[in-house]
mmCIF file of C-alpha atoms in Angstrom:
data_model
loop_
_atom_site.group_PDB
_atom_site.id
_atom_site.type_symbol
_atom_site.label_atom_id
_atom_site.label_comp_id
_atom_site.label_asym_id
_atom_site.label_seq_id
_atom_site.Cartn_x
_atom_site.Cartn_y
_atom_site.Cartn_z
ATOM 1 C CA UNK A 1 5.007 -3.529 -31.042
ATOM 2 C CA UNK A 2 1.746 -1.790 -30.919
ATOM 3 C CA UNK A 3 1.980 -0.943 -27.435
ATOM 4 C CA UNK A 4 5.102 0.031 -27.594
ATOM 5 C CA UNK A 5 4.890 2.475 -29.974
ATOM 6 C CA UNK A 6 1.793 3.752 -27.791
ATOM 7 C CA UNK A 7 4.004 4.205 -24.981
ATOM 8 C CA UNK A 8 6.802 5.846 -27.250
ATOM 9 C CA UNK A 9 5.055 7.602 -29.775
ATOM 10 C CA UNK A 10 8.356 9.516 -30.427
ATOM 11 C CA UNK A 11 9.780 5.849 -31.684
ATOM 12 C CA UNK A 12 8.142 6.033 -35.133
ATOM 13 C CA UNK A 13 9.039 9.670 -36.013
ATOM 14 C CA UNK A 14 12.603 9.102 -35.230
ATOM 15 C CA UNK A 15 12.868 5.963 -36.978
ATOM 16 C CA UNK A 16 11.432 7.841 -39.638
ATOM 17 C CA UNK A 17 14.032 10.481 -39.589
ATOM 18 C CA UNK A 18 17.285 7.845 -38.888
ATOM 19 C CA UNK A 19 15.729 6.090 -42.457
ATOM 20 C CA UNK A 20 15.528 9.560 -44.116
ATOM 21 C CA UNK A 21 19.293 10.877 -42.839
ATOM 22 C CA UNK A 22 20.333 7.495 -43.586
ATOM 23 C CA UNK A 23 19.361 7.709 -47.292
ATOM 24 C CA UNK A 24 20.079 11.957 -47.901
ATOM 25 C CA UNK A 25 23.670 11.195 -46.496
ATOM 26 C CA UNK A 26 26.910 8.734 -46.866
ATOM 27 C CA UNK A 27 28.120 9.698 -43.333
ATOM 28 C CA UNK A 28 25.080 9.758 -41.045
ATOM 29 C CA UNK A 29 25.343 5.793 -39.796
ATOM 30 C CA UNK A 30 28.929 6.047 -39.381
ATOM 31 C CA UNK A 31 29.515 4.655 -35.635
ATOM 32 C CA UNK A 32 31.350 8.246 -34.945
ATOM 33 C CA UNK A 33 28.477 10.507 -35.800
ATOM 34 C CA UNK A 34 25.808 7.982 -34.178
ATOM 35 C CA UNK A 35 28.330 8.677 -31.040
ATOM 36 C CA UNK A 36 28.339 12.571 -31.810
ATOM 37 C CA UNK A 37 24.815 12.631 -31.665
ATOM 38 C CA UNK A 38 24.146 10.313 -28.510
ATOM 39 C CA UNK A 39 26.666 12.134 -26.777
ATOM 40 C CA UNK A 40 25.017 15.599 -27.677
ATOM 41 C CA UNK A 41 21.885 13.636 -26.958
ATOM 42 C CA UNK A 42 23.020 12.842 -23.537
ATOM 43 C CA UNK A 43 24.286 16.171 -22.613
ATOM 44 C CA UNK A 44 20.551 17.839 -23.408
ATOM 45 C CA UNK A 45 18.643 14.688 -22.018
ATOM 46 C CA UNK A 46 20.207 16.316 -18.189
ATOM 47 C CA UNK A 47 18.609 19.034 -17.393
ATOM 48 C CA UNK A 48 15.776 17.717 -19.479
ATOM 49 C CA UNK A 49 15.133 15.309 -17.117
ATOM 50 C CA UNK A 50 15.196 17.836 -13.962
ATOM 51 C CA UNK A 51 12.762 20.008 -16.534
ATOM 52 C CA UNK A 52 10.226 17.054 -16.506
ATOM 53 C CA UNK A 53 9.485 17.519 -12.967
ATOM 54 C CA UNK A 54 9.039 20.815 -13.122
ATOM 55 C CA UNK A 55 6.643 20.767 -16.453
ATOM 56 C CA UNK A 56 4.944 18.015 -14.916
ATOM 57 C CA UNK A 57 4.084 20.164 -11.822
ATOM 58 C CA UNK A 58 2.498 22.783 -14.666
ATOM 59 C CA UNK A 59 5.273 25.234 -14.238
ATOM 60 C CA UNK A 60 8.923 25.643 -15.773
ATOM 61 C CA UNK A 61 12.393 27.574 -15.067
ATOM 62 C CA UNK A 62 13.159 29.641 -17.537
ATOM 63 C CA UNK A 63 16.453 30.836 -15.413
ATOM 64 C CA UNK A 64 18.150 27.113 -16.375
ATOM 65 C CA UNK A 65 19.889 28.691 -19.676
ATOM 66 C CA UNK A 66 21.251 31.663 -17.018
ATOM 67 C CA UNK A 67 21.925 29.037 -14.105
ATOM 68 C CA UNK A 68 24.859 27.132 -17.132
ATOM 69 C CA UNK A 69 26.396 30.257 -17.897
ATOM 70 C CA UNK A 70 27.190 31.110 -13.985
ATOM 71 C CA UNK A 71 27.972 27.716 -13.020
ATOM 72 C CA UNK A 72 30.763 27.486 -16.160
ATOM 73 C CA UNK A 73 32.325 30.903 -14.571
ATOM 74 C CA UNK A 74 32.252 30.169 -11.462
ATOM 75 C CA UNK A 75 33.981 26.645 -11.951
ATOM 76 C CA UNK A 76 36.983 28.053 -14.381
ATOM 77 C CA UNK A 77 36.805 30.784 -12.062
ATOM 78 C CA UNK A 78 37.852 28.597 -8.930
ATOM 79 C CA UNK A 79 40.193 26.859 -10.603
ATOM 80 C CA UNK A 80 42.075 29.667 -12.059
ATOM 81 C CA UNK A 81 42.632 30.552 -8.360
ATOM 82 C CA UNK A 82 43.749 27.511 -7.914
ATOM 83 C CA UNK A 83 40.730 25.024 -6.405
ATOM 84 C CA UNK A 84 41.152 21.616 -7.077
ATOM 85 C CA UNK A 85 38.792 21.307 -10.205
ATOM 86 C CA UNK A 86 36.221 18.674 -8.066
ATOM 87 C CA UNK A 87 36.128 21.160 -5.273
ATOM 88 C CA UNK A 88 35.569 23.983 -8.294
ATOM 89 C CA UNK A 89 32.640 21.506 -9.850
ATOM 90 C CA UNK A 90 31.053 21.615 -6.192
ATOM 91 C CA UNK A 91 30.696 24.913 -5.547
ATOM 92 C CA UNK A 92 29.090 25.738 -9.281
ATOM 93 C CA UNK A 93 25.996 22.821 -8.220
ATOM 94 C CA UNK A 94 25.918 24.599 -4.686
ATOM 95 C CA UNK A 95 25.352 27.884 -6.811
ATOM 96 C CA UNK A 96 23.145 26.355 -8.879
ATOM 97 C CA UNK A 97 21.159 24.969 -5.750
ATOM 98 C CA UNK A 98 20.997 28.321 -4.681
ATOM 99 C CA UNK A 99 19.782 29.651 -7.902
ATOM 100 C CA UNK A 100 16.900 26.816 -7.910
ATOM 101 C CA UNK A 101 16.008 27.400 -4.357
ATOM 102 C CA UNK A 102 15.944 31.186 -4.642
ATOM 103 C CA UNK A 103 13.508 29.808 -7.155
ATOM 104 C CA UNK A 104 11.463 27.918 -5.106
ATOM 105 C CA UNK A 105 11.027 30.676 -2.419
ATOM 106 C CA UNK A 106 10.294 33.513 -4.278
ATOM 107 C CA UNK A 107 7.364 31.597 -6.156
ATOM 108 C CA UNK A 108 6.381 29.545 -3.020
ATOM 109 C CA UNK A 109 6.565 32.433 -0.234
ATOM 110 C CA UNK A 110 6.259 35.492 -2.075
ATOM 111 C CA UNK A 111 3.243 34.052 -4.717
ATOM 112 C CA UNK A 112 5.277 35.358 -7.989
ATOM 113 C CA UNK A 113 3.863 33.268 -10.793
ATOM 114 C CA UNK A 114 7.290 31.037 -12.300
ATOM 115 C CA UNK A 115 6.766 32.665 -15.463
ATOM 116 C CA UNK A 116 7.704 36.174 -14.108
ATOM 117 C CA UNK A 117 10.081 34.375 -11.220
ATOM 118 C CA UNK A 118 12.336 33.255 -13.378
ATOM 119 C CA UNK A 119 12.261 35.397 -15.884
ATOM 120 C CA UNK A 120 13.759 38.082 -13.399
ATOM 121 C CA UNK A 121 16.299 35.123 -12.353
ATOM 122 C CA UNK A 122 17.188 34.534 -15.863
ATOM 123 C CA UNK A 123 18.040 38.449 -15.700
ATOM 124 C CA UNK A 124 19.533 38.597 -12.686
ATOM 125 C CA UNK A 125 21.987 35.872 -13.149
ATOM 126 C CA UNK A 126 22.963 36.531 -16.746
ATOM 127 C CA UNK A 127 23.942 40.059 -15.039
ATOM 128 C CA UNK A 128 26.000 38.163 -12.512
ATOM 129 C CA UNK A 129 27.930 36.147 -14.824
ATOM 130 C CA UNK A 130 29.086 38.745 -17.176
ATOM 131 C CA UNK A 131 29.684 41.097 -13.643
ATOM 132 C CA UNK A 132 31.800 37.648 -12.217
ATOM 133 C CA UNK A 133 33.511 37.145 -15.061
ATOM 134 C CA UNK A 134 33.808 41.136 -16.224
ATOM 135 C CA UNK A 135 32.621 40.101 -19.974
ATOM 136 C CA UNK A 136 35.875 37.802 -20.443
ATOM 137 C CA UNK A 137 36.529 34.346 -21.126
ATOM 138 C CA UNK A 138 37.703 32.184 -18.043
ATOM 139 C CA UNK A 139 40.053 29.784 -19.938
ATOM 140 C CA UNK A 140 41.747 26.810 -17.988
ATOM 141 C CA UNK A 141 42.835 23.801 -19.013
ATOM 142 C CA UNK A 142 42.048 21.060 -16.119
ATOM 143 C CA UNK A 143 41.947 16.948 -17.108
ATOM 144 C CA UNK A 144 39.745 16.475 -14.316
ATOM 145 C CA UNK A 145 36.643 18.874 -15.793
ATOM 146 C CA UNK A 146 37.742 17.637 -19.434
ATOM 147 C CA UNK A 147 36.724 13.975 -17.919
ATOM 148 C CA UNK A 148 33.097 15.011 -17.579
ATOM 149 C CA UNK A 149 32.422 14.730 -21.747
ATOM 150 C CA UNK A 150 35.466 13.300 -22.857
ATOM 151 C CA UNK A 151 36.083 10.157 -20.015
ATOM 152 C CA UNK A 152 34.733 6.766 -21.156
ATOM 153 C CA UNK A 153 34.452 4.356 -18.333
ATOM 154 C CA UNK A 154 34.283 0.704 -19.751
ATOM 155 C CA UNK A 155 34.601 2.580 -23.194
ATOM 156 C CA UNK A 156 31.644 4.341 -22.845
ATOM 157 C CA UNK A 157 31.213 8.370 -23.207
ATOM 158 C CA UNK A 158 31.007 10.098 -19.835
ATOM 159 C CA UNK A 159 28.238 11.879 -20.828
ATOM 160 C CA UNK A 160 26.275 8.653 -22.008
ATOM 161 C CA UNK A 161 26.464 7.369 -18.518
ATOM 162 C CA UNK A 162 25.873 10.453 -16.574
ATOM 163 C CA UNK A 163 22.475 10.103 -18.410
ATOM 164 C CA UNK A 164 21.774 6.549 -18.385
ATOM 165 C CA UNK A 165 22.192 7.135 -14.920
ATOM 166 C CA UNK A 166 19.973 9.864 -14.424
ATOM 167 C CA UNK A 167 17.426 8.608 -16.534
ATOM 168 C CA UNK A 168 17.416 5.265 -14.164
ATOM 169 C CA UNK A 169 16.789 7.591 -11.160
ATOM 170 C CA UNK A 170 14.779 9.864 -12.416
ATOM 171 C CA UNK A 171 12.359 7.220 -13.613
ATOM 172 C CA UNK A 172 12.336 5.233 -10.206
ATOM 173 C CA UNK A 173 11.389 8.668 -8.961
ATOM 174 C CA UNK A 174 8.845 9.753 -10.733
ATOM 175 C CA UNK A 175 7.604 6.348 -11.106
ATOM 176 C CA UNK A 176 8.245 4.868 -7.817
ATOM 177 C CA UNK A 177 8.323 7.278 -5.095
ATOM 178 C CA UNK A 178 6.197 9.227 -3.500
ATOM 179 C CA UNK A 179 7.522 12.072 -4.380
ATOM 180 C CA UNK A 180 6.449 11.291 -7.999
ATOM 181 C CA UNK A 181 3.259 10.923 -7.218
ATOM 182 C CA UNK A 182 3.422 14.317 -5.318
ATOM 183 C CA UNK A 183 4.941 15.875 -8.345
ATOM 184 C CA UNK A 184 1.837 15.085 -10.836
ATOM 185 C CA UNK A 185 -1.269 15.600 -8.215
ATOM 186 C CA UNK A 186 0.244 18.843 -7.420
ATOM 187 C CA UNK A 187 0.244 19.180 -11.452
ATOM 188 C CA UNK A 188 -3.752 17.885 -12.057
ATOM 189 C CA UNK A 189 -5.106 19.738 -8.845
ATOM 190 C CA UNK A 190 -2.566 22.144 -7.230
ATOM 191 C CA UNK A 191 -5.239 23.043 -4.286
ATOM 192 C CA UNK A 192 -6.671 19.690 -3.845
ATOM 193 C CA UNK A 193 -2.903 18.431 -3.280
ATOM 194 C CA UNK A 194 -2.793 21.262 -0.856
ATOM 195 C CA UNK A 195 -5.962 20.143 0.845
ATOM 196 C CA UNK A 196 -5.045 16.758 1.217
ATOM 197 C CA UNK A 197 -2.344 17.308 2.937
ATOM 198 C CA UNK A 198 0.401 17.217 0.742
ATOM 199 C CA UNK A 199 3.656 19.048 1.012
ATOM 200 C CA UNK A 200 3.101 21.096 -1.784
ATOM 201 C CA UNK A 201 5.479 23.965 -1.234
ATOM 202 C CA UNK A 202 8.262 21.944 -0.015
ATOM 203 C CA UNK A 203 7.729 19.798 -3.334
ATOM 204 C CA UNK A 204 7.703 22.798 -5.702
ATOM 205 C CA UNK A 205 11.198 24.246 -3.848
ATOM 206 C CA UNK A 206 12.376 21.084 -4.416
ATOM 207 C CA UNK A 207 11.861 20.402 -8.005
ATOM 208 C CA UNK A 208 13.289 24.008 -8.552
ATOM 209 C CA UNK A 209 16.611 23.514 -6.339
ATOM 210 C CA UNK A 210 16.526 19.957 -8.402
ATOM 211 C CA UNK A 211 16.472 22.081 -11.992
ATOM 212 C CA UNK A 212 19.422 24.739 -10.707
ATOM 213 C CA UNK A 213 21.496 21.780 -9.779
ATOM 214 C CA UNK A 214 20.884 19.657 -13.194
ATOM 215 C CA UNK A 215 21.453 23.704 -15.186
ATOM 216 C CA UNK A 216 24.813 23.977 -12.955
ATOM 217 C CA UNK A 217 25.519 19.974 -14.525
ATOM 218 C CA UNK A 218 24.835 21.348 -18.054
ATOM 219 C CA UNK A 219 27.079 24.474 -17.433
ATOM 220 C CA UNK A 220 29.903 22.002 -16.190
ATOM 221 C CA UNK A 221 29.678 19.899 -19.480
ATOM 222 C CA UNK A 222 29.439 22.882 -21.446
ATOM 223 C CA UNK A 223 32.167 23.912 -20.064
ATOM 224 C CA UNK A 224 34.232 20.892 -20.197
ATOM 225 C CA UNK A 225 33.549 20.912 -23.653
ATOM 226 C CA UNK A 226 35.170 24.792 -24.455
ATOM 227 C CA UNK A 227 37.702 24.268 -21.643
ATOM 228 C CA UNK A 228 36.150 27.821 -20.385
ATOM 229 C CA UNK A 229 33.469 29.372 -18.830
ATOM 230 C CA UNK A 230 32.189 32.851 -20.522
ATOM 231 C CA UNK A 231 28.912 34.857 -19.418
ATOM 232 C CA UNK A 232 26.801 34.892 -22.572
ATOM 233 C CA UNK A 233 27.246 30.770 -22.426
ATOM 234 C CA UNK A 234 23.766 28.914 -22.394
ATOM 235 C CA UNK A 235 21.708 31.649 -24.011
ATOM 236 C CA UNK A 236 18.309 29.969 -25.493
ATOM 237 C CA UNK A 237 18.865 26.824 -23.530
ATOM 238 C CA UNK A 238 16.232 26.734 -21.506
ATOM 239 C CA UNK A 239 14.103 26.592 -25.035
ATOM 240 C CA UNK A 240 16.159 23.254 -25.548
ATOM 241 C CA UNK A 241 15.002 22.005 -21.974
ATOM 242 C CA UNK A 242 11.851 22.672 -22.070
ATOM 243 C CA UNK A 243 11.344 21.419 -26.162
ATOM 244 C CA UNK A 244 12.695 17.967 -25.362
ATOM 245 C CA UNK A 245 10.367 17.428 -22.483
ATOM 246 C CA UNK A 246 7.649 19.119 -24.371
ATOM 247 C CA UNK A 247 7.861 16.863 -27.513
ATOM 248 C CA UNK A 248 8.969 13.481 -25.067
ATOM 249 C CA UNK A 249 5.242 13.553 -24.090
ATOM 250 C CA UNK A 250 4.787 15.288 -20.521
ATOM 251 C CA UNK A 251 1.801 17.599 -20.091
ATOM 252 C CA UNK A 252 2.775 21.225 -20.416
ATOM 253 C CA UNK A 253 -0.136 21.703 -17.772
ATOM 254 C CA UNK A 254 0.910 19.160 -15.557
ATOM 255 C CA UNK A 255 -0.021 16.034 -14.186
ATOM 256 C CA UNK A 256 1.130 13.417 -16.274
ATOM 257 C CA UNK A 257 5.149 13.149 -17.407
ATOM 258 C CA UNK A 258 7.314 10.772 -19.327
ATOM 259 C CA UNK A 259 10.937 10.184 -18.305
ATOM 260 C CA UNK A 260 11.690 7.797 -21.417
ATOM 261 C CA UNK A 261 9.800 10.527 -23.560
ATOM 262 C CA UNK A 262 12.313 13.170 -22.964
ATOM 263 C CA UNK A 263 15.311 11.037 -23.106
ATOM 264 C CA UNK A 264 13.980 10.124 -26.943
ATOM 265 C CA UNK A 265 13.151 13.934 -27.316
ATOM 266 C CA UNK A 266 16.431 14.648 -26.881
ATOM 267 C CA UNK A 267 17.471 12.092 -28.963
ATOM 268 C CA UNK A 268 15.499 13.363 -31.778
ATOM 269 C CA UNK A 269 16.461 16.508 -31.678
ATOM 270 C CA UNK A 270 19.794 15.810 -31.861
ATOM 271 C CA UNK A 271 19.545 13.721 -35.002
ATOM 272 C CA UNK A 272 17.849 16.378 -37.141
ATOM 273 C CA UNK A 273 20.483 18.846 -35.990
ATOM 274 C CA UNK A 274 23.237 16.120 -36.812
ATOM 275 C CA UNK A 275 21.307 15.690 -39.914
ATOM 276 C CA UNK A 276 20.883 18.906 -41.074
ATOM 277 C CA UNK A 277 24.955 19.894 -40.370
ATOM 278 C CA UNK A 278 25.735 17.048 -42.505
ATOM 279 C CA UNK A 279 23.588 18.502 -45.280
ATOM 280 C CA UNK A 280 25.069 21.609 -44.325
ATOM 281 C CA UNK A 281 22.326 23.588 -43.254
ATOM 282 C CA UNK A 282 23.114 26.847 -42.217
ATOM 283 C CA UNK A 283 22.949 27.041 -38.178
ATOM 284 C CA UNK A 284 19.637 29.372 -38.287
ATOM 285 C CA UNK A 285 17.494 26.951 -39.673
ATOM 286 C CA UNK A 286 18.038 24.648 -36.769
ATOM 287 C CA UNK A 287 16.973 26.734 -34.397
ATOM 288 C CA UNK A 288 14.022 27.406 -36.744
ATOM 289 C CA UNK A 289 13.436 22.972 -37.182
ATOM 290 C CA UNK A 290 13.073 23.186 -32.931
ATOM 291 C CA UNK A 291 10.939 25.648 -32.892
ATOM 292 C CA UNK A 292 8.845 24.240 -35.707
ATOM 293 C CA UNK A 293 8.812 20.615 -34.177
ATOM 294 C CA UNK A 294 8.095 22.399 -30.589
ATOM 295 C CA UNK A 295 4.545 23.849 -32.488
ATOM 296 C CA UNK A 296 3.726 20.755 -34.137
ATOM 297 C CA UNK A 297 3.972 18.807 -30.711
ATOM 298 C CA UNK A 298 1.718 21.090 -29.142
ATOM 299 C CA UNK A 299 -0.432 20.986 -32.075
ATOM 300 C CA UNK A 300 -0.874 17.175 -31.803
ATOM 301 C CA UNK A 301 -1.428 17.565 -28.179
ATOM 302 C CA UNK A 302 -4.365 20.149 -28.810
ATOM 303 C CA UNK A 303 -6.030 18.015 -31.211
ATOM 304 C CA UNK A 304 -6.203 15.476 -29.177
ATOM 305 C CA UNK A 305 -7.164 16.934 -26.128
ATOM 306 C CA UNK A 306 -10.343 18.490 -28.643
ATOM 307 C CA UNK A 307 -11.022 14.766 -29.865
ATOM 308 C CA UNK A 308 -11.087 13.647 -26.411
ATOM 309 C CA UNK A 309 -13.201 15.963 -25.346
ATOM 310 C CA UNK A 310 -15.961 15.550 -28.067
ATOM 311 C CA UNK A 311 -15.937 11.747 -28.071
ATOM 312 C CA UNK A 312 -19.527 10.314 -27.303
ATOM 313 C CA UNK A 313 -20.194 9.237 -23.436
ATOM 314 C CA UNK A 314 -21.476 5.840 -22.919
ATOM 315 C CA UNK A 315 -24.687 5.358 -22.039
ATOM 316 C CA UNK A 316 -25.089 3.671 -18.489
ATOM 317 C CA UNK A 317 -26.311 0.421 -19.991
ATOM 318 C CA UNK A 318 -23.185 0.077 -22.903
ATOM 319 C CA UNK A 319 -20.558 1.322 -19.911
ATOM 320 C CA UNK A 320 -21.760 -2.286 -18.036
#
């Protein structure tokens, strides 16, 4: 159990939190609202995923909140002229591959530091959804995109198994691939990656084209969701992506990431939102709980980065 909850440290604080909801409220353990929040839980846990590559490379998109509201547009867009809706679905991750590989060049090729990247892409494409969609609502009403959050193969929510899924691959990549391991050298040691001979640019692209394609995946559940795609959509979401991965365990500096860590992130976050809408918070304060639990994380992460670094050094002869 110990080592467990060493591997997890999220476990115990949202244990904590499931006993606390479970006592403040009658409805909280009700097998619908567990499945409201998993389901929620599942739709951030997406992009969050994609988001834990970048963060664990020491750098992060801050165009993904952008990249949903383009991809929604352009999908209701297509199939208001009349593209099947899968054919409509493929074109918004194409766009969103373009987005994330625009990305990847301009930081890679042209040296912009990601911060200021994509921050001008998180401009730029906010511009080009409310110029696509010309400020309205694109409102269809298409089984086929309503599938993506409210399908349950075998019973089970869409959603849930899009991220089971994901969180299966993305482990086995970042766990057993070399690309992985590519990820989190180029996240300790950026130039010594280089120097040894690692692909370092072509990794970085990458990861970026692989966060456009999981924000264009966000936009299309969003999306499905509202049965519409709208410009403003997805503003503030990239603070959701990177908060879940933050608080899941992954080094905001890089090198080091947990898959599992942002899926229970995620999950977390989701039940004190849950929880505070059943003790019916007003919406502010839970952007105001994420931001709060975003600080403490880092908090806990600074301390013990400054207890690590003042802890005594062997001496030669207790090392053997």
């Amino acid at each position: 159990m110990t080592a467990v909850l060493r591997r997890s440290p999220l476990l115990l604080p949202l244990l904590g939190t499931v006993l606390v909801l479970a006592v403040a409220t009658d409805s909280f353990l009700a097998g619908a609202n567990i499945e409201n929040v998993l389901v929620a839980a599942a739709i951030v846990a997406l992009p969050g995923l994609a988001m834990t590559f970048c963060l664990a490379m020491g750098e992060f998109d801050l165009s993904i909140g952008s990249t949903v509201s383009l991809a929604g547009v352009v999908c209701c867009s297509a199939i208001i002229a009349g593209q099947p809706a899968p054919v409509a679905m493929g074109i918004a991750l194409a766009v969103g591959a373009a987005i994330g590989l625009a990305n990847g060049l301009v930081i890679t090729k042209l040296g912009v530091t990601p911060f200021i990247a994509t921050l001008a892409t998180l401009v730029i494409v906010r511009g080009l959804s409310l110029a696509y969609s010309d400020g309205h609502d694109q409102i269809v009403s298409s089984a086929a995109l309503k599938y993506l959050v409210g399908g349950r193969p075998l019973g089970v929510p869409m959603p849930i198994v899009l991220a089971v899924v994901a969180t299966a691959a993305g482990w086995w990549a970042m766990n057993r691939t070399r690309f992985g391991r590519w990820v989190c050298a180029i996240g300790s040691n950026r130039e010594a990656a280089r120097v040894s001979g690692l692909p370092v640019d072509r990794v970085r692209i990458a990861v970026y084209v692989l966060v456009g394609v999981a924000g264009a995946g966000w936009g299309l559940l969003i999306s499905s969701q509202l049965q519409k795609g709208n410009g403003q959509l997805g503003m503030g979401f990239e603070l959701d992506a990177i908060t879940v991965v933050v608080i899941g365990g992954t080094a905001l500096l890089g090198g080091r990431a947990s898959i599992v860590g942002t899926v229970l992130g995620a999950v977390l976050i989701e039940t004190i939102r849950n929880g505070l809408n059943l003790l019916n918070t007003p919406p502010a304060y839970q952007r105001i709980s994420v931001g709060l639990l975003l600080i403490a994380a880092l908090a806990i992460k600074g301390i013990r980065r400054a207890e690590a670094r003042t802890m005594p050094v062997p001496a030669p002869e207790a090392a053997r």
